[in-house]
PDB file of C-alpha atoms in Angstrom:
ATOM      1  CA  MET A   1     -48.618   6.166 -28.410  1.00 42.00           C
ATOM      2  CA  ALA A   2     -45.231   7.310 -29.718  1.00 46.00           C
ATOM      3  CA  ARG A   3     -43.803   5.390 -32.631  1.00 45.00           C
ATOM      4  CA  PRO A   4     -40.559   3.512 -31.840  1.00 45.00           C
ATOM      5  CA  ARG A   5     -37.434   4.997 -33.338  1.00 50.00           C
ATOM      6  CA  THR A   6     -36.227   3.129 -36.380  1.00 51.00           C
ATOM      7  CA  PHE A   7     -32.670   4.435 -36.415  1.00 59.00           C
ATOM      8  CA  ASP A   8     -29.527   4.077 -34.342  1.00 79.00           C
ATOM      9  CA  GLU A   9     -29.365   7.276 -32.295  1.00 84.00           C
ATOM     10  CA  GLU A  10     -25.710   6.704 -31.365  1.00 88.00           C
ATOM     11  CA  ARG A  11     -24.704   6.346 -35.011  1.00 90.00           C
ATOM     12  CA  ALA A  12     -26.643   9.472 -35.890  1.00 89.00           C
ATOM     13  CA  LEU A  13     -24.898  11.322 -33.078  1.00 91.00           C
ATOM     14  CA  ASP A  14     -21.488  10.158 -34.329  1.00 93.00           C
ATOM     15  CA  ALA A  15     -22.334  11.341 -37.843  1.00 93.00           C
ATOM     16  CA  ALA A  16     -23.477  14.726 -36.537  1.00 94.00           C
ATOM     17  CA  MET A  17     -20.321  15.008 -34.416  1.00 94.00           C
ATOM     18  CA  ARG A  18     -18.168  14.375 -37.467  1.00 93.00           C
ATOM     19  CA  THR A  19     -20.083  17.001 -39.456  1.00 95.00           C
ATOM     20  CA  PHE A  20     -19.712  19.675 -36.768  1.00 96.00           C
ATOM     21  CA  TRP A  21     -16.041  18.718 -36.453  1.00 92.00           C
ATOM     22  CA  GLU A  22     -15.454  19.122 -40.187  1.00 92.00           C
ATOM     23  CA  LYS A  23     -17.549  22.257 -40.795  1.00 93.00           C
ATOM     24  CA  GLY A  24     -17.954  24.030 -37.457  1.00 94.00           C
ATOM     25  CA  TYR A  25     -21.230  24.938 -35.805  1.00 95.00           C
ATOM     26  CA  GLU A  26     -22.216  27.980 -37.879  1.00 95.00           C
ATOM     27  CA  ALA A  27     -21.365  26.460 -41.251  1.00 95.00           C
ATOM     28  CA  THR A  28     -23.274  23.238 -40.556  1.00 96.00           C
ATOM     29  CA  SER A  29     -26.797  23.469 -41.931  1.00 95.00           C
ATOM     30  CA  THR A  30     -29.762  21.325 -40.994  1.00 92.00           C
ATOM     31  CA  GLN A  31     -29.510  19.799 -44.459  1.00 94.00           C
ATOM     32  CA  ASP A  32     -25.861  18.875 -43.776  1.00 95.00           C
ATOM     33  CA  LEU A  33     -27.022  17.085 -40.641  1.00 94.00           C
ATOM     34  CA  CYS A  34     -29.788  15.309 -42.561  1.00 92.00           C
ATOM     35  CA  ASP A  35     -27.301  14.203 -45.222  1.00 94.00           C
ATOM     36  CA  ALA A  36     -24.768  13.006 -42.645  1.00 93.00           C
ATOM     37  CA  THR A  37     -27.196  11.131 -40.423  1.00 90.00           C
ATOM     38  CA  GLY A  38     -29.579   9.885 -43.081  1.00 89.00           C
ATOM     39  CA  LEU A  39     -32.458  11.333 -41.054  1.00 88.00           C
ATOM     40  CA  GLY A  40     -35.196  13.674 -42.130  1.00 89.00           C
ATOM     41  CA  ARG A  41     -35.613  17.075 -40.526  1.00 89.00           C
ATOM     42  CA  SER A  42     -38.565  15.926 -38.423  1.00 88.00           C
ATOM     43  CA  SER A  43     -36.577  12.964 -37.048  1.00 85.00           C
ATOM     44  CA  ILE A  44     -33.664  15.231 -36.147  1.00 87.00           C
ATOM     45  CA  TYR A  45     -35.854  17.758 -34.383  1.00 84.00           C
ATOM     46  CA  ASN A  46     -38.027  15.122 -32.682  1.00 85.00           C
ATOM     47  CA  THR A  47     -34.924  13.391 -31.326  1.00 85.00           C
ATOM     48  CA  PHE A  48     -32.514  16.247 -30.684  1.00 87.00           C
ATOM     49  CA  LYS A  49     -34.911  19.237 -30.328  1.00 85.00           C
ATOM     50  CA  SER A  50     -32.644  21.760 -32.064  1.00 89.00           C
ATOM     51  CA  LYS A  51     -29.356  22.151 -33.892  1.00 93.00           C
ATOM     52  CA  HIS A  52     -27.863  23.570 -30.693  1.00 93.00           C
ATOM     53  CA  ASP A  53     -29.041  20.606 -28.615  1.00 93.00           C
ATOM     54  CA  LEU A  54     -27.598  18.205 -31.188  1.00 93.00           C
ATOM     55  CA  PHE A  55     -24.336  20.161 -31.163  1.00 96.00           C
ATOM     56  CA  GLN A  56     -24.102  20.019 -27.363  1.00 95.00           C
ATOM     57  CA  ARG A  57     -24.667  16.270 -27.404  1.00 94.00           C
ATOM     58  CA  ALA A  58     -22.113  15.813 -30.195  1.00 95.00           C
ATOM     59  CA  LEU A  59     -19.555  17.936 -28.315  1.00 96.00           C
ATOM     60  CA  HIS A  60     -20.168  15.949 -25.128  1.00 95.00           C
ATOM     61  CA  ARG A  61     -19.676  12.695 -27.052  1.00 94.00           C
ATOM     62  CA  TYR A  62     -16.433  13.987 -28.556  1.00 93.00           C
ATOM     63  CA  MET A  63     -15.112  15.075 -25.148  1.00 94.00           C
ATOM     64  CA  THR A  64     -16.062  11.786 -23.528  1.00 93.00           C
ATOM     65  CA  THR A  65     -14.426   9.725 -26.280  1.00 89.00           C
ATOM     66  CA  MET A  66     -11.239  11.776 -26.477  1.00 86.00           C
ATOM     67  CA  ASN A  67     -10.874  12.107 -22.717  1.00 87.00           C
ATOM     68  CA  ALA A  68     -11.194   8.372 -22.143  1.00 90.00           C
ATOM     69  CA  THR A  69      -8.265   7.689 -24.458  1.00 91.00           C
ATOM     70  CA  GLN A  70      -6.130  10.571 -23.224  1.00 93.00           C
ATOM     71  CA  LEU A  71      -6.806   9.942 -19.541  1.00 93.00           C
ATOM     72  CA  ALA A  72      -5.858   6.289 -19.969  1.00 94.00           C
ATOM     73  CA  VAL A  73      -2.451   7.451 -21.203  1.00 96.00           C
ATOM     74  CA  LEU A  74      -2.003  10.204 -18.618  1.00 97.00           C
ATOM     75  CA  GLU A  75      -2.971   7.937 -15.719  1.00 95.00           C
ATOM     76  CA  ASP A  76      -0.952   4.893 -16.821  1.00 96.00           C
ATOM     77  CA  PRO A  77       1.053   3.839 -13.732  1.00 96.00           C
ATOM     78  CA  ALA A  78       3.381   1.711 -15.863  1.00 97.00           C
ATOM     79  CA  ARG A  79       4.818   4.868 -17.487  1.00 97.00           C
ATOM     80  CA  SER A  80       6.962   7.600 -16.004  1.00 98.00           C
ATOM     81  CA  GLY A  81       5.348  11.031 -15.782  1.00 98.00           C
ATOM     82  CA  ALA A  82       7.323  12.317 -18.771  1.00 98.00           C
ATOM     83  CA  ASP A  83       6.497   9.190 -20.777  1.00 98.00           C
ATOM     84  CA  ARG A  84       2.792   9.778 -20.121  1.00 98.00           C
ATOM     85  CA  ILE A  85       3.078  13.237 -21.657  1.00 98.00           C
ATOM     86  CA  ARG A  86       5.228  11.913 -24.509  1.00 97.00           C
ATOM     87  CA  ALA A  87       2.536   9.282 -25.201  1.00 97.00           C
ATOM     88  CA  LEU A  88      -0.141  11.997 -25.114  1.00 97.00           C
ATOM     89  CA  PHE A  89       1.711  13.988 -27.785  1.00 97.00           C
ATOM     90  CA  ALA A  90       2.033  10.814 -29.911  1.00 95.00           C
ATOM     91  CA  LEU A  91      -1.689  10.157 -29.477  1.00 92.00           C
ATOM     92  CA  VAL A  92      -2.516  13.691 -30.612  1.00 92.00           C
ATOM     93  CA  LEU A  93      -0.236  13.453 -33.649  1.00 91.00           C
ATOM     94  CA  ASP A  94      -1.546  10.010 -34.600  1.00 88.00           C
ATOM     95  CA  GLY A  95      -5.131  11.241 -34.237  1.00 81.00           C
ATOM     96  CA  ASP A  96      -4.354  14.192 -36.457  1.00 66.00           C
ATOM     97  CA  ALA A  97      -2.925  11.878 -39.108  1.00 63.00           C
ATOM     98  CA  ASP A  98      -6.103   9.755 -38.971  1.00 62.00           C
ATOM     99  CA  ASN A  99      -8.437  12.745 -39.388  1.00 61.00           C
ATOM    100  CA  ARG A 100      -7.393  14.467 -42.599  1.00 59.00           C
ATOM    101  CA  PRO A 101     -10.247  14.481 -45.126  1.00 55.00           C
ATOM    102  CA  GLN A 102      -9.145  16.027 -48.401  1.00 56.00           C
ATOM    103  CA  GLY A 103      -5.640  16.269 -46.892  1.00 58.00           C
ATOM    104  CA  ARG A 104      -6.663  18.914 -44.320  1.00 62.00           C
ATOM    105  CA  SER A 105      -6.535  18.227 -40.603  1.00 73.00           C
ATOM    106  CA  LEU A 106      -9.806  18.522 -38.695  1.00 80.00           C
ATOM    107  CA  GLY A 107      -7.885  19.652 -35.639  1.00 81.00           C
ATOM    108  CA  CYS A 108      -9.830  19.205 -32.407  1.00 87.00           C
ATOM    109  CA  LEU A 109     -13.548  19.799 -31.943  1.00 92.00           C
ATOM    110  CA  THR A 110     -12.988  21.305 -28.481  1.00 92.00           C
ATOM    111  CA  VAL A 111     -10.294  23.693 -29.750  1.00 90.00           C
ATOM    112  CA  ASN A 112     -12.446  24.587 -32.762  1.00 92.00           C
ATOM    113  CA  THR A 113     -15.453  25.186 -30.495  1.00 94.00           C
ATOM    114  CA  THR A 114     -13.398  27.340 -28.131  1.00 93.00           C
ATOM    115  CA  VAL A 115     -12.469  29.605 -31.027  1.00 92.00           C
ATOM    116  CA  GLU A 116     -15.884  29.632 -32.707  1.00 93.00           C
ATOM    117  CA  ARG A 117     -18.427  29.458 -29.872  1.00 93.00           C
ATOM    118  CA  ALA A 118     -17.046  29.981 -26.351  1.00 92.00           C
ATOM    119  CA  ALA A 119     -17.431  33.780 -26.285  1.00 93.00           C
ATOM    120  CA  ARG A 120     -21.110  33.704 -27.305  1.00 94.00           C
ATOM    121  CA  ASP A 121     -22.456  30.310 -26.253  1.00 95.00           C
ATOM    122  CA  ALA A 122     -22.668  29.980 -22.466  1.00 95.00           C
ATOM    123  CA  ALA A 123     -23.629  26.307 -22.573  1.00 94.00           C
ATOM    124  CA  ALA A 124     -20.674  25.393 -24.794  1.00 95.00           C
ATOM    125  CA  ALA A 125     -18.353  27.589 -22.705  1.00 96.00           C
ATOM    126  CA  GLY A 126     -19.400  25.735 -19.551  1.00 96.00           C
ATOM    127  CA  MET A 127     -18.779  22.367 -21.196  1.00 96.00           C
ATOM    128  CA  LEU A 128     -15.365  23.522 -22.401  1.00 96.00           C
ATOM    129  CA  GLU A 129     -14.445  24.876 -18.980  1.00 96.00           C
ATOM    130  CA  ARG A 130     -15.266  21.569 -17.279  1.00 96.00           C
ATOM    131  CA  ASP A 131     -13.401  19.636 -19.957  1.00 95.00           C
ATOM    132  CA  THR A 132     -10.314  21.823 -19.569  1.00 95.00           C
ATOM    133  CA  ALA A 133     -10.352  21.499 -15.775  1.00 96.00           C
ATOM    134  CA  ARG A 134     -10.466  17.722 -16.037  1.00 95.00           C
ATOM    135  CA  ARG A 135      -7.621  17.621 -18.545  1.00 95.00           C
ATOM    136  CA  LEU A 136      -5.483  20.048 -16.524  1.00 97.00           C
ATOM    137  CA  ALA A 137      -5.938  17.926 -13.410  1.00 97.00           C
ATOM    138  CA  ALA A 138      -4.730  14.829 -15.284  1.00 97.00           C
ATOM    139  CA  LEU A 139      -1.779  16.720 -16.758  1.00 98.00           C
ATOM    140  CA  ARG A 140      -0.829  18.118 -13.363  1.00 98.00           C
ATOM    141  CA  ALA A 141      -0.955  14.615 -11.879  1.00 98.00           C
ATOM    142  CA  ALA A 142       1.323  13.355 -14.675  1.00 98.00           C
ATOM    143  CA  VAL A 143       3.785  16.200 -14.002  1.00 98.00           C
ATOM    144  CA  GLU A 144       3.726  15.436 -10.272  1.00 98.00           C
ATOM    145  CA  ALA A 145       4.275  11.729 -11.001  1.00 98.00           C
ATOM    146  CA  GLY A 146       7.234  12.761 -13.157  1.00 98.00           C
ATOM    147  CA  ARG A 147       8.635  14.792 -10.290  1.00 97.00           C
ATOM    148  CA  ARG A 148       8.428  11.771  -8.013  1.00 97.00           C
ATOM    149  CA  ASP A 149      10.040   9.398 -10.523  1.00 98.00           C
ATOM    150  CA  GLY A 150      12.673  11.934 -11.657  1.00 97.00           C
ATOM    151  CA  SER A 151      11.529  12.178 -15.293  1.00 98.00           C
ATOM    152  CA  VAL A 152      10.228  15.766 -14.883  1.00 98.00           C
ATOM    153  CA  THR A 153      12.895  18.037 -13.422  1.00 97.00           C
ATOM    154  CA  SER A 154      11.620  21.528 -14.241  1.00 97.00           C
ATOM    155  CA  ALA A 155      11.309  23.661 -11.102  1.00 95.00           C
ATOM    156  CA  ARG A 156       8.258  25.463 -12.461  1.00 97.00           C
ATOM    157  CA  ASP A 157       4.874  25.093 -10.795  1.00 97.00           C
ATOM    158  CA  ALA A 158       3.138  21.813 -11.691  1.00 98.00           C
ATOM    159  CA  GLY A 159      -0.083  23.645 -12.566  1.00 98.00           C
ATOM    160  CA  ASP A 160       1.790  26.015 -14.868  1.00 98.00           C
ATOM    161  CA  LEU A 161       3.488  23.072 -16.588  1.00 98.00           C
ATOM    162  CA  ALA A 162       0.100  21.374 -17.023  1.00 98.00           C
ATOM    163  CA  ARG A 163      -1.276  24.536 -18.678  1.00 98.00           C
ATOM    164  CA  PHE A 164       1.832  24.715 -20.885  1.00 98.00           C
ATOM    165  CA  VAL A 165       1.384  21.109 -22.056  1.00 98.00           C
ATOM    166  CA  ASN A 166      -2.340  21.700 -22.636  1.00 97.00           C
ATOM    167  CA  ALA A 167      -1.570  24.820 -24.697  1.00 97.00           C
ATOM    168  CA  THR A 168       1.044  22.849 -26.652  1.00 97.00           C
ATOM    169  CA  VAL A 169      -1.551  20.185 -27.509  1.00 96.00           C
ATOM    170  CA  ALA A 170      -3.964  22.878 -28.706  1.00 94.00           C
ATOM    171  CA  GLY A 171      -1.172  24.529 -30.686  1.00 94.00           C
ATOM    172  CA  LEU A 172      -0.250  21.233 -32.333  1.00 94.00           C
ATOM    173  CA  ARG A 173      -3.834  20.795 -33.445  1.00 90.00           C
ATOM    174  CA  VAL A 174      -4.166  24.321 -34.817  1.00 90.00           C
ATOM    175  CA  SER A 175      -0.795  24.002 -36.578  1.00 91.00           C
ATOM    176  CA  ALA A 176      -1.924  20.735 -38.143  1.00 88.00           C
ATOM    177  CA  GLN A 177      -5.082  22.451 -39.392  1.00 85.00           C
ATOM    178  CA  GLY A 178      -2.865  25.104 -40.918  1.00 86.00           C
ATOM    179  CA  GLY A 179      -0.941  22.475 -42.870  1.00 88.00           C
ATOM    180  CA  ALA A 180       2.106  21.735 -40.676  1.00 90.00           C
ATOM    181  CA  ASP A 181       3.576  18.345 -41.501  1.00 90.00           C
ATOM    182  CA  ARG A 182       4.317  15.519 -39.066  1.00 91.00           C
ATOM    183  CA  ALA A 183       8.011  16.349 -38.753  1.00 95.00           C
ATOM    184  CA  ALA A 184       7.290  19.956 -37.776  1.00 96.00           C
ATOM    185  CA  LEU A 185       4.702  18.871 -35.215  1.00 95.00           C
ATOM    186  CA  GLU A 186       7.036  16.264 -33.737  1.00 96.00           C
ATOM    187  CA  ALA A 187       9.714  18.947 -33.330  1.00 97.00           C
ATOM    188  CA  VAL A 188       7.291  21.139 -31.364  1.00 97.00           C
ATOM    189  CA  ALA A 189       6.347  18.189 -29.126  1.00 97.00           C
ATOM    190  CA  ALA A 190      10.039  17.388 -28.545  1.00 97.00           C
ATOM    191  CA  ILE A 191      10.770  20.979 -27.477  1.00 97.00           C
ATOM    192  CA  ALA A 192       7.816  20.871 -25.095  1.00 97.00           C
ATOM    193  CA  LEU A 193       9.189  17.680 -23.563  1.00 97.00           C
ATOM    194  CA  ASP A 194      12.603  19.349 -23.230  1.00 97.00           C
ATOM    195  CA  ALA A 195      10.925  22.143 -21.241  1.00 96.00           C
ATOM    196  CA  LEU A 196       9.791  19.598 -18.669  1.00 96.00           C
ATOM    197  CA  THR A 197      13.389  18.680 -17.918  1.00 90.00           C
ATOM    198  CA  ALA A 198      14.907  22.168 -18.065  1.00 80.00           C
TER     199      ALA A 198
END
């Protein structure tokens, strides 16, 4: 009979997620994961099977958590379409400010994974592709809502504007990792909002 687990798997997963977020997949060792989770190697491998399996579960948890918050903003019927996107930018900038260990931004685990893993990890690439499609659909819906309420006046295609906003969010996160301060990031977000009314 299998012994019952004596640890909180969700807490361990959160700790592993944070470690991958801070260090990246390649630079995270099994010992780093043991230190972060408080688990021994055998517990990690018995529960999560492999570093890659643990990474996939951590990435899924990150996407689920971040998407829930962002989708709530993008689908808020009490806001105009442009205000939904403005609130998304504020959420991204506030999240960046909250995630700066040693003064350096962690950026975004999905952006970091896209750069580090997407070209050589088919499983991660598939997860990222599905995540992007979901986010683009929500952004497009916000743009279309803005068209209906008059807050988004750009004549450009709604799908193109959604991709532009998504790329701006990724750019804000990479810029924050590179050391850009809040004022510089807010200026970029303001210009992106201006583009929606051009």
